[in-house]
């Protein structure tokens, strides 16, 4: 297998290749003055199986992924696997209002058109790991929550896991089981794309090490508002873990509010302490 790393997650691409002990493909990606991406594969791939590791956090990342996969096909690679640790657009998997574009369906369909297989990590609209089929597209959903739980295992003495909203309860439950501790959840109302309201709740967390888990941290509003509510119940520490750390307002915005902040490396950020490279490598070895 030859592993190519896209520009959004070049470091993770390298780590996956290392974990697999496979060849590293060489490619060139440039951005033209008008914003168009230029992709060139600079490695012989005819008759070989390839994988492209590229997280998609923007439309440009998506296009780079598609161009890379299609170029590999044109160069007669036998199979091309799309490994997309973070896949954006998965939050719109349902039509909430009539006429809305079903972004999750369209994006998955576009990738499926060129790739032989698709692998992602904690796809936003799925709650369990394994093979999934959504609107006729088959893909693999890997679960990084056990890796985050493992990270916290030796860092906290008296853990309790809190989900910031009902949508994250499955992650909290999974982690609590792993850490052999209790879990609870808060209730969130989304006011706008950047504003959320977390309902006040008295929690039995005095003197405990609270772990707040979410799949995505985008603006950080959900976690910051949750931490404020939790702190009123006087925990010993507030620890935050997420799979996909977009951190649109930077990680410094959490500084005075939480004691520890970590994410996986599905996206490049300063707190990506848990690597999903081994998880991806294991899946590619299947
Ligand atoms: C929502 O469904 C997700 O699980 C996250 O809670 C959300 O994306 C976090 O967004 P933000 O960091 O902007 O509050």
PDB file of C-alpha atoms and ligand atoms in Angstrom:
ATOM      1  CA  UNK A   1       0.000   0.000   0.000  1.00  0.00           C
ATOM      2  CA  UNK A   2       1.256   3.480  -0.847  1.00  0.00           C
ATOM      3  CA  UNK A   3       0.007   6.218   1.498  1.00  0.00           C
ATOM      4  CA  UNK A   4      -0.417   9.800   0.292  1.00  0.00           C
ATOM      5  CA  UNK A   5      -0.999  12.591   2.791  1.00  0.00           C
ATOM      6  CA  UNK A   6      -3.084  15.564   1.686  1.00  0.00           C
ATOM      7  CA  UNK A   7      -2.199  19.088   2.803  1.00  0.00           C
ATOM      8  CA  UNK A   8      -4.848  19.293   5.555  1.00  0.00           C
ATOM      9  CA  UNK A   9      -3.376  16.408   7.561  1.00  0.00           C
ATOM     10  CA  UNK A  10       0.132  15.823   6.225  1.00  0.00           C
ATOM     11  CA  UNK A  11       1.448  14.855   9.688  1.00  0.00           C
ATOM     12  CA  UNK A  12      -1.273  12.284  10.265  1.00  0.00           C
ATOM     13  CA  UNK A  13      -0.722  10.884   6.751  1.00  0.00           C
ATOM     14  CA  UNK A  14       2.914  10.365   7.662  1.00  0.00           C
ATOM     15  CA  UNK A  15       2.020   8.709  10.997  1.00  0.00           C
ATOM     16  CA  UNK A  16      -0.425   6.330   9.267  1.00  0.00           C
ATOM     17  CA  UNK A  17       2.247   5.347   6.764  1.00  0.00           C
ATOM     18  CA  UNK A  18       4.689   4.723   9.621  1.00  0.00           C
ATOM     19  CA  UNK A  19       2.156   2.642  11.572  1.00  0.00           C
ATOM     20  CA  UNK A  20       1.533   0.565   8.440  1.00  0.00           C
ATOM     21  CA  UNK A  21       5.228   0.307   7.612  1.00  0.00           C
ATOM     22  CA  UNK A  22       4.308   1.119   3.999  1.00  0.00           C
ATOM     23  CA  UNK A  23       5.631   3.351   1.227  1.00  0.00           C
ATOM     24  CA  UNK A  24       5.053   7.105   1.347  1.00  0.00           C
ATOM     25  CA  UNK A  25       3.653   8.496  -1.894  1.00  0.00           C
ATOM     26  CA  UNK A  26       4.941  11.829  -3.113  1.00  0.00           C
ATOM     27  CA  UNK A  27       2.618  14.490  -4.416  1.00  0.00           C
ATOM     28  CA  UNK A  28       2.685  18.191  -5.114  1.00  0.00           C
ATOM     29  CA  UNK A  29      -0.188  20.501  -4.214  1.00  0.00           C
ATOM     30  CA  UNK A  30      -0.162  24.182  -5.141  1.00  0.00           C
ATOM     31  CA  UNK A  31      -2.712  26.952  -4.904  1.00  0.00           C
ATOM     32  CA  UNK A  32      -3.055  29.184  -7.949  1.00  0.00           C
ATOM     33  CA  UNK A  33      -3.475  32.951  -7.392  1.00  0.00           C
ATOM     34  CA  UNK A  34      -7.205  32.620  -8.083  1.00  0.00           C
ATOM     35  CA  UNK A  35      -7.536  29.950  -5.359  1.00  0.00           C
ATOM     36  CA  UNK A  36      -7.719  26.876  -7.625  1.00  0.00           C
ATOM     37  CA  UNK A  37      -5.817  23.828  -6.376  1.00  0.00           C
ATOM     38  CA  UNK A  38      -3.217  22.099  -8.502  1.00  0.00           C
ATOM     39  CA  UNK A  39      -2.421  18.453  -7.713  1.00  0.00           C
ATOM     40  CA  UNK A  40       0.337  16.295  -9.181  1.00  0.00           C
ATOM     41  CA  UNK A  41       1.207  12.730  -8.178  1.00  0.00           C
ATOM     42  CA  UNK A  42       4.979  12.384  -8.213  1.00  0.00           C
ATOM     43  CA  UNK A  43       5.284   8.666  -7.542  1.00  0.00           C
ATOM     44  CA  UNK A  44       4.796   5.468  -9.609  1.00  0.00           C
ATOM     45  CA  UNK A  45       1.496   3.854  -8.605  1.00  0.00           C
ATOM     46  CA  UNK A  46       0.509   1.684 -11.605  1.00  0.00           C
ATOM     47  CA  UNK A  47      -0.629  -1.726 -10.365  1.00  0.00           C
ATOM     48  CA  UNK A  48      -0.411  -0.631  -6.700  1.00  0.00           C
ATOM     49  CA  UNK A  49      -3.005  -0.135  -3.972  1.00  0.00           C
ATOM     50  CA  UNK A  50      -3.062   3.435  -2.585  1.00  0.00           C
ATOM     51  CA  UNK A  51      -4.627   5.381   0.255  1.00  0.00           C
ATOM     52  CA  UNK A  52      -5.070   9.143   0.505  1.00  0.00           C
ATOM     53  CA  UNK A  53      -5.260  10.573   4.044  1.00  0.00           C
ATOM     54  CA  UNK A  54      -6.912  13.975   3.931  1.00  0.00           C
ATOM     55  CA  UNK A  55      -9.269  15.542   6.451  1.00  0.00           C
ATOM     56  CA  UNK A  56     -11.958  17.686   4.902  1.00  0.00           C
ATOM     57  CA  UNK A  57     -12.649  20.856   6.873  1.00  0.00           C
ATOM     58  CA  UNK A  58     -13.273  23.054   3.842  1.00  0.00           C
ATOM     59  CA  UNK A  59     -14.582  22.771   0.295  1.00  0.00           C
ATOM     60  CA  UNK A  60     -11.010  23.213  -0.968  1.00  0.00           C
ATOM     61  CA  UNK A  61      -9.859  20.215   1.096  1.00  0.00           C
ATOM     62  CA  UNK A  62     -12.656  18.186  -0.471  1.00  0.00           C
ATOM     63  CA  UNK A  63     -11.619  19.166  -3.965  1.00  0.00           C
ATOM     64  CA  UNK A  64      -7.966  18.388  -3.254  1.00  0.00           C
ATOM     65  CA  UNK A  65      -8.995  14.915  -2.034  1.00  0.00           C
ATOM     66  CA  UNK A  66     -11.087  14.247  -5.130  1.00  0.00           C
ATOM     67  CA  UNK A  67      -8.380  15.529  -7.508  1.00  0.00           C
ATOM     68  CA  UNK A  68      -5.766  13.376  -5.799  1.00  0.00           C
ATOM     69  CA  UNK A  69      -7.862  10.207  -5.896  1.00  0.00           C
ATOM     70  CA  UNK A  70      -8.837  10.753  -9.523  1.00  0.00           C
ATOM     71  CA  UNK A  71      -5.223  11.413 -10.534  1.00  0.00           C
ATOM     72  CA  UNK A  72      -4.195   8.142  -8.847  1.00  0.00           C
ATOM     73  CA  UNK A  73      -6.888   6.302 -10.792  1.00  0.00           C
ATOM     74  CA  UNK A  74      -5.705   7.907 -14.044  1.00  0.00           C
ATOM     75  CA  UNK A  75      -2.216   6.629 -13.190  1.00  0.00           C
ATOM     76  CA  UNK A  76      -3.695   3.129 -12.931  1.00  0.00           C
ATOM     77  CA  UNK A  77      -3.495   2.480  -9.196  1.00  0.00           C
ATOM     78  CA  UNK A  78      -5.413  -0.770  -8.600  1.00  0.00           C
ATOM     79  CA  UNK A  79      -7.450   0.571  -5.685  1.00  0.00           C
ATOM     80  CA  UNK A  80      -7.638   3.984  -4.042  1.00  0.00           C
ATOM     81  CA  UNK A  81      -8.901   4.282  -0.462  1.00  0.00           C
ATOM     82  CA  UNK A  82     -10.136   7.635   0.803  1.00  0.00           C
ATOM     83  CA  UNK A  83      -9.210   8.092   4.462  1.00  0.00           C
ATOM     84  CA  UNK A  84     -10.926  11.226   5.739  1.00  0.00           C
ATOM     85  CA  UNK A  85     -10.264  11.486   9.497  1.00  0.00           C
ATOM     86  CA  UNK A  86     -12.506  14.554   9.826  1.00  0.00           C
ATOM     87  CA  UNK A  87     -15.266  14.851   7.275  1.00  0.00           C
ATOM     88  CA  UNK A  88     -17.118  18.170   7.260  1.00  0.00           C
ATOM     89  CA  UNK A  89     -20.693  18.622   6.035  1.00  0.00           C
ATOM     90  CA  UNK A  90     -21.910  15.617   8.064  1.00  0.00           C
ATOM     91  CA  UNK A  91     -24.021  17.828  10.371  1.00  0.00           C
ATOM     92  CA  UNK A  92     -26.637  18.217   7.638  1.00  0.00           C
ATOM     93  CA  UNK A  93     -27.693  14.569   7.294  1.00  0.00           C
ATOM     94  CA  UNK A  94     -31.378  15.439   7.526  1.00  0.00           C
ATOM     95  CA  UNK A  95     -33.606  18.089   5.999  1.00  0.00           C
ATOM     96  CA  UNK A  96     -34.621  20.283   8.907  1.00  0.00           C
ATOM     97  CA  UNK A  97     -36.453  22.690   6.581  1.00  0.00           C
ATOM     98  CA  UNK A  98     -38.026  21.950   3.239  1.00  0.00           C
ATOM     99  CA  UNK A  99     -35.708  22.523   0.293  1.00  0.00           C
ATOM    100  CA  UNK A 100     -32.457  22.274   2.216  1.00  0.00           C
ATOM    101  CA  UNK A 101     -29.525  20.578   0.502  1.00  0.00           C
ATOM    102  CA  UNK A 102     -28.649  17.251   2.109  1.00  0.00           C
ATOM    103  CA  UNK A 103     -24.932  18.061   2.371  1.00  0.00           C
ATOM    104  CA  UNK A 104     -23.937  14.739   3.983  1.00  0.00           C
ATOM    105  CA  UNK A 105     -25.459  12.792   1.087  1.00  0.00           C
ATOM    106  CA  UNK A 106     -23.980  14.968  -1.651  1.00  0.00           C
ATOM    107  CA  UNK A 107     -20.472  15.065  -0.180  1.00  0.00           C
ATOM    108  CA  UNK A 108     -20.351  11.312   0.467  1.00  0.00           C
ATOM    109  CA  UNK A 109     -21.684  10.653  -3.053  1.00  0.00           C
ATOM    110  CA  UNK A 110     -18.956  12.826  -4.593  1.00  0.00           C
ATOM    111  CA  UNK A 111     -16.206  10.927  -2.750  1.00  0.00           C
ATOM    112  CA  UNK A 112     -17.806   7.560  -3.456  1.00  0.00           C
ATOM    113  CA  UNK A 113     -17.784   8.383  -7.164  1.00  0.00           C
ATOM    114  CA  UNK A 114     -13.952   8.325  -7.267  1.00  0.00           C
ATOM    115  CA  UNK A 115     -12.800   6.215  -4.295  1.00  0.00           C
ATOM    116  CA  UNK A 116     -12.883   2.432  -3.853  1.00  0.00           C
ATOM    117  CA  UNK A 117     -13.527   2.752  -0.133  1.00  0.00           C
ATOM    118  CA  UNK A 118     -14.184   5.519   2.366  1.00  0.00           C
ATOM    119  CA  UNK A 119     -13.036   5.576   5.981  1.00  0.00           C
ATOM    120  CA  UNK A 120     -13.747   8.339   8.465  1.00  0.00           C
ATOM    121  CA  UNK A 121     -13.522   8.824  12.237  1.00  0.00           C
ATOM    122  CA  UNK A 122     -16.593   9.550  14.393  1.00  0.00           C
ATOM    123  CA  UNK A 123     -18.862  10.685  11.572  1.00  0.00           C
ATOM    124  CA  UNK A 124     -21.119  13.290  13.199  1.00  0.00           C
ATOM    125  CA  UNK A 125     -24.443  11.624  12.436  1.00  0.00           C
ATOM    126  CA  UNK A 126     -23.431   8.128  13.622  1.00  0.00           C
ATOM    127  CA  UNK A 127     -23.284   6.903  17.194  1.00  0.00           C
ATOM    128  CA  UNK A 128     -21.572   3.590  16.654  1.00  0.00           C
ATOM    129  CA  UNK A 129     -18.433   2.326  14.982  1.00  0.00           C
ATOM    130  CA  UNK A 130     -18.310  -0.063  12.034  1.00  0.00           C
ATOM    131  CA  UNK A 131     -19.515  -0.225   8.477  1.00  0.00           C
ATOM    132  CA  UNK A 132     -22.338   2.188   7.682  1.00  0.00           C
ATOM    133  CA  UNK A 133     -24.555   2.676   4.669  1.00  0.00           C
ATOM    134  CA  UNK A 134     -26.079   6.111   4.190  1.00  0.00           C
ATOM    135  CA  UNK A 135     -28.040   7.002   1.044  1.00  0.00           C
ATOM    136  CA  UNK A 136     -26.469   4.032  -0.788  1.00  0.00           C
ATOM    137  CA  UNK A 137     -22.898   5.007   0.133  1.00  0.00           C
ATOM    138  CA  UNK A 138     -21.012   2.389   2.139  1.00  0.00           C
ATOM    139  CA  UNK A 139     -18.242   3.624   4.411  1.00  0.00           C
ATOM    140  CA  UNK A 140     -16.283   2.732   7.545  1.00  0.00           C
ATOM    141  CA  UNK A 141     -16.797   4.782  10.696  1.00  0.00           C
ATOM    142  CA  UNK A 142     -13.954   4.416  13.214  1.00  0.00           C
ATOM    143  CA  UNK A 143     -14.380   5.325  16.875  1.00  0.00           C
ATOM    144  CA  UNK A 144     -11.671   7.399  18.604  1.00  0.00           C
ATOM    145  CA  UNK A 145     -13.555   7.746  21.919  1.00  0.00           C
ATOM    146  CA  UNK A 146     -11.758   4.731  23.522  1.00  0.00           C
ATOM    147  CA  UNK A 147      -8.427   6.420  22.699  1.00  0.00           C
ATOM    148  CA  UNK A 148      -9.566   9.604  24.464  1.00  0.00           C
ATOM    149  CA  UNK A 149     -10.801   7.563  27.444  1.00  0.00           C
ATOM    150  CA  UNK A 150      -7.431   5.813  27.601  1.00  0.00           C
ATOM    151  CA  UNK A 151      -5.682   9.208  27.592  1.00  0.00           C
ATOM    152  CA  UNK A 152      -7.654  10.407  30.606  1.00  0.00           C
ATOM    153  CA  UNK A 153      -7.311   7.119  32.493  1.00  0.00           C
ATOM    154  CA  UNK A 154      -4.002   7.942  34.169  1.00  0.00           C
ATOM    155  CA  UNK A 155      -4.541  11.702  34.269  1.00  0.00           C
ATOM    156  CA  UNK A 156      -7.502  11.946  36.642  1.00  0.00           C
ATOM    157  CA  UNK A 157      -8.092  10.383  40.065  1.00  0.00           C
ATOM    158  CA  UNK A 158     -11.806  10.690  40.596  1.00  0.00           C
ATOM    159  CA  UNK A 159     -13.497  10.861  37.170  1.00  0.00           C
ATOM    160  CA  UNK A 160     -17.075  11.558  36.181  1.00  0.00           C
ATOM    161  CA  UNK A 161     -18.041  12.067  32.538  1.00  0.00           C
ATOM    162  CA  UNK A 162     -20.487  14.788  31.495  1.00  0.00           C
ATOM    163  CA  UNK A 163     -21.981  15.116  28.017  1.00  0.00           C
ATOM    164  CA  UNK A 164     -22.724  18.735  27.049  1.00  0.00           C
ATOM    165  CA  UNK A 165     -25.956  17.718  25.307  1.00  0.00           C
ATOM    166  CA  UNK A 166     -28.144  14.697  24.668  1.00  0.00           C
ATOM    167  CA  UNK A 167     -26.417  14.077  21.310  1.00  0.00           C
ATOM    168  CA  UNK A 168     -23.144  13.308  23.103  1.00  0.00           C
ATOM    169  CA  UNK A 169     -24.544  10.965  25.751  1.00  0.00           C
ATOM    170  CA  UNK A 170     -23.399   7.878  23.821  1.00  0.00           C
ATOM    171  CA  UNK A 171     -19.768   9.085  24.023  1.00  0.00           C
ATOM    172  CA  UNK A 172     -20.098   9.860  27.743  1.00  0.00           C
ATOM    173  CA  UNK A 173     -21.593   6.435  28.420  1.00  0.00           C
ATOM    174  CA  UNK A 174     -18.849   4.677  26.451  1.00  0.00           C
ATOM    175  CA  UNK A 175     -16.102   6.586  28.292  1.00  0.00           C
ATOM    176  CA  UNK A 176     -17.689   6.121  31.714  1.00  0.00           C
ATOM    177  CA  UNK A 177     -17.843   2.375  31.093  1.00  0.00           C
ATOM    178  CA  UNK A 178     -14.184   2.367  30.139  1.00  0.00           C
ATOM    179  CA  UNK A 179     -13.174   4.434  33.187  1.00  0.00           C
ATOM    180  CA  UNK A 180     -15.590   2.564  35.464  1.00  0.00           C
ATOM    181  CA  UNK A 181     -17.261   5.765  36.653  1.00  0.00           C
ATOM    182  CA  UNK A 182     -20.600   7.610  36.526  1.00  0.00           C
ATOM    183  CA  UNK A 183     -21.851   9.818  33.707  1.00  0.00           C
ATOM    184  CA  UNK A 184     -24.461  12.545  33.316  1.00  0.00           C
ATOM    185  CA  UNK A 185     -25.511  15.051  30.690  1.00  0.00           C
ATOM    186  CA  UNK A 186     -26.505  18.678  30.312  1.00  0.00           C
ATOM    187  CA  UNK A 187     -29.153  20.155  28.017  1.00  0.00           C
ATOM    188  CA  UNK A 188     -28.231  22.509  25.214  1.00  0.00           C
ATOM    189  CA  UNK A 189     -30.315  24.845  23.101  1.00  0.00           C
ATOM    190  CA  UNK A 190     -28.624  26.205  19.990  1.00  0.00           C
ATOM    191  CA  UNK A 191     -29.468  29.879  19.518  1.00  0.00           C
ATOM    192  CA  UNK A 192     -27.315  30.464  16.402  1.00  0.00           C
ATOM    193  CA  UNK A 193     -24.250  28.980  14.680  1.00  0.00           C
ATOM    194  CA  UNK A 194     -22.019  30.544  17.305  1.00  0.00           C
ATOM    195  CA  UNK A 195     -24.301  30.822  20.336  1.00  0.00           C
ATOM    196  CA  UNK A 196     -25.647  28.118  22.622  1.00  0.00           C
ATOM    197  CA  UNK A 197     -27.477  28.077  25.940  1.00  0.00           C
ATOM    198  CA  UNK A 198     -26.738  25.349  28.484  1.00  0.00           C
ATOM    199  CA  UNK A 199     -29.484  24.830  31.035  1.00  0.00           C
ATOM    200  CA  UNK A 200     -28.391  25.258  34.650  1.00  0.00           C
ATOM    201  CA  UNK A 201     -28.198  21.924  36.470  1.00  0.00           C
ATOM    202  CA  UNK A 202     -26.985  20.895  39.881  1.00  0.00           C
ATOM    203  CA  UNK A 203     -24.487  18.099  39.502  1.00  0.00           C
ATOM    204  CA  UNK A 204     -23.027  15.745  42.063  1.00  0.00           C
ATOM    205  CA  UNK A 205     -19.419  16.486  41.088  1.00  0.00           C
ATOM    206  CA  UNK A 206     -17.968  18.251  44.156  1.00  0.00           C
ATOM    207  CA  UNK A 207     -14.258  17.359  44.463  1.00  0.00           C
ATOM    208  CA  UNK A 208     -14.387  15.199  41.333  1.00  0.00           C
ATOM    209  CA  UNK A 209     -12.507  15.366  38.053  1.00  0.00           C
ATOM    210  CA  UNK A 210     -15.110  16.140  35.430  1.00  0.00           C
ATOM    211  CA  UNK A 211     -14.438  14.993  31.877  1.00  0.00           C
ATOM    212  CA  UNK A 212     -16.548  16.765  29.229  1.00  0.00           C
ATOM    213  CA  UNK A 213     -16.641  14.958  25.899  1.00  0.00           C
ATOM    214  CA  UNK A 214     -17.909  15.993  22.494  1.00  0.00           C
ATOM    215  CA  UNK A 215     -17.285  14.792  18.971  1.00  0.00           C
ATOM    216  CA  UNK A 216     -16.570  18.255  17.522  1.00  0.00           C
ATOM    217  CA  UNK A 217     -15.419  21.508  19.093  1.00  0.00           C
ATOM    218  CA  UNK A 218     -16.162  24.214  16.558  1.00  0.00           C
ATOM    219  CA  UNK A 219     -16.479  27.721  18.056  1.00  0.00           C
ATOM    220  CA  UNK A 220     -16.042  26.266  21.549  1.00  0.00           C
ATOM    221  CA  UNK A 221     -19.341  27.753  22.754  1.00  0.00           C
ATOM    222  CA  UNK A 222     -20.823  24.381  23.770  1.00  0.00           C
ATOM    223  CA  UNK A 223     -17.840  23.429  25.926  1.00  0.00           C
ATOM    224  CA  UNK A 224     -17.275  26.862  27.447  1.00  0.00           C
ATOM    225  CA  UNK A 225     -20.921  27.277  28.450  1.00  0.00           C
ATOM    226  CA  UNK A 226     -21.001  23.684  29.788  1.00  0.00           C
ATOM    227  CA  UNK A 227     -17.847  24.237  31.846  1.00  0.00           C
ATOM    228  CA  UNK A 228     -19.380  27.382  33.374  1.00  0.00           C
ATOM    229  CA  UNK A 229     -22.461  25.419  34.489  1.00  0.00           C
ATOM    230  CA  UNK A 230     -20.363  22.495  35.805  1.00  0.00           C
ATOM    231  CA  UNK A 231     -18.001  24.747  37.768  1.00  0.00           C
ATOM    232  CA  UNK A 232     -20.918  25.984  39.891  1.00  0.00           C
ATOM    233  CA  UNK A 233     -21.039  22.470  41.404  1.00  0.00           C
ATOM    234  CA  UNK A 234     -17.378  22.813  42.544  1.00  0.00           C
ATOM    235  CA  UNK A 235     -15.515  19.960  40.824  1.00  0.00           C
ATOM    236  CA  UNK A 236     -11.822  19.453  41.548  1.00  0.00           C
ATOM    237  CA  UNK A 237     -10.953  19.821  37.850  1.00  0.00           C
ATOM    238  CA  UNK A 238     -12.604  20.232  34.441  1.00  0.00           C
ATOM    239  CA  UNK A 239     -11.040  18.195  31.634  1.00  0.00           C
ATOM    240  CA  UNK A 240     -12.195  18.422  28.028  1.00  0.00           C
ATOM    241  CA  UNK A 241     -11.716  15.933  25.221  1.00  0.00           C
ATOM    242  CA  UNK A 242     -13.001  15.948  21.665  1.00  0.00           C
ATOM    243  CA  UNK A 243     -12.362  13.936  18.536  1.00  0.00           C
ATOM    244  CA  UNK A 244     -12.350  16.774  16.019  1.00  0.00           C
ATOM    245  CA  UNK A 245     -10.850  20.030  17.274  1.00  0.00           C
ATOM    246  CA  UNK A 246     -11.646  22.852  14.854  1.00  0.00           C
ATOM    247  CA  UNK A 247     -11.132  25.503  17.568  1.00  0.00           C
ATOM    248  CA  UNK A 248     -12.364  28.384  15.429  1.00  0.00           C
ATOM    249  CA  UNK A 249     -11.731  30.880  18.257  1.00  0.00           C
ATOM    250  CA  UNK A 250      -8.360  29.387  19.178  1.00  0.00           C
ATOM    251  CA  UNK A 251      -7.468  27.178  22.130  1.00  0.00           C
ATOM    252  CA  UNK A 252      -6.636  30.191  24.335  1.00  0.00           C
ATOM    253  CA  UNK A 253     -10.345  30.950  24.711  1.00  0.00           C
ATOM    254  CA  UNK A 254     -10.530  27.874  27.017  1.00  0.00           C
ATOM    255  CA  UNK A 255      -7.546  28.862  29.158  1.00  0.00           C
ATOM    256  CA  UNK A 256      -9.271  30.283  32.262  1.00  0.00           C
ATOM    257  CA  UNK A 257     -12.271  28.005  32.050  1.00  0.00           C
ATOM    258  CA  UNK A 258     -10.944  24.443  31.775  1.00  0.00           C
ATOM    259  CA  UNK A 259      -7.945  22.719  33.378  1.00  0.00           C
ATOM    260  CA  UNK A 260      -7.091  20.394  30.516  1.00  0.00           C
ATOM    261  CA  UNK A 261      -8.058  20.449  26.823  1.00  0.00           C
ATOM    262  CA  UNK A 262      -7.168  17.742  24.343  1.00  0.00           C
ATOM    263  CA  UNK A 263      -8.296  16.436  20.972  1.00  0.00           C
ATOM    264  CA  UNK A 264      -7.216  13.753  18.547  1.00  0.00           C
ATOM    265  CA  UNK A 265      -5.096  14.573  15.497  1.00  0.00           C
ATOM    266  CA  UNK A 266      -7.895  14.255  12.916  1.00  0.00           C
ATOM    267  CA  UNK A 267      -7.335  18.013  12.509  1.00  0.00           C
ATOM    268  CA  UNK A 268      -4.099  19.879  13.055  1.00  0.00           C
ATOM    269  CA  UNK A 269      -4.246  21.981  16.235  1.00  0.00           C
ATOM    270  CA  UNK A 270      -2.003  22.668  19.257  1.00  0.00           C
ATOM    271  CA  UNK A 271      -3.788  20.191  21.563  1.00  0.00           C
ATOM    272  CA  UNK A 272      -3.998  17.129  19.289  1.00  0.00           C
ATOM    273  CA  UNK A 273      -2.466  14.797  21.872  1.00  0.00           C
ATOM    274  CA  UNK A 274      -4.251  11.567  20.924  1.00  0.00           C
ATOM    275  CA  UNK A 275      -3.324  10.038  17.592  1.00  0.00           C
ATOM    276  CA  UNK A 276      -5.758   8.107  15.443  1.00  0.00           C
ATOM    277  CA  UNK A 277      -2.918   6.856  13.196  1.00  0.00           C
ATOM    278  CA  UNK A 278      -2.938   3.342  14.698  1.00  0.00           C
ATOM    279  CA  UNK A 279      -6.728   3.108  14.423  1.00  0.00           C
ATOM    280  CA  UNK A 280      -6.593   4.061  10.727  1.00  0.00           C
ATOM    281  CA  UNK A 281      -3.638   1.776   9.997  1.00  0.00           C
ATOM    282  CA  UNK A 282      -5.487  -1.175  11.548  1.00  0.00           C
ATOM    283  CA  UNK A 283      -8.499  -0.447   9.350  1.00  0.00           C
ATOM    284  CA  UNK A 284      -6.358  -0.181   6.198  1.00  0.00           C
ATOM    285  CA  UNK A 285      -4.788  -3.556   6.985  1.00  0.00           C
ATOM    286  CA  UNK A 286      -8.194  -5.227   6.782  1.00  0.00           C
TER     287      UNK A 286
HETATM  288  C1  LIG B   1     -23.156  19.335  17.829  1.00  0.00           C
HETATM  289  O1  LIG B   1     -24.052  18.604  17.475  1.00  0.00           O
HETATM  290  C2  LIG B   1     -21.762  18.855  18.047  1.00  0.00           C
HETATM  291  O2  LIG B   1     -21.737  17.608  18.685  1.00  0.00           O
HETATM  292  C3  LIG B   1     -20.961  19.853  18.844  1.00  0.00           C
HETATM  293  O3  LIG B   1     -21.552  19.984  20.122  1.00  0.00           O
HETATM  294  C4  LIG B   1     -20.908  21.189  18.170  1.00  0.00           C
HETATM  295  O4  LIG B   1     -20.489  21.071  16.855  1.00  0.00           O
HETATM  296  C5  LIG B   1     -19.981  22.122  18.924  1.00  0.00           C
HETATM  297  O5  LIG B   1     -20.012  23.374  18.330  1.00  0.00           O
HETATM  298  P1  LIG B   1     -19.445  24.638  19.091  1.00  0.00           P
HETATM  299  O6  LIG B   1     -18.049  24.304  19.548  1.00  0.00           O
HETATM  300  O7  LIG B   1     -19.472  25.728  18.050  1.00  0.00           O
HETATM  301  O8  LIG B   1     -20.362  24.941  20.218  1.00  0.00           O
END
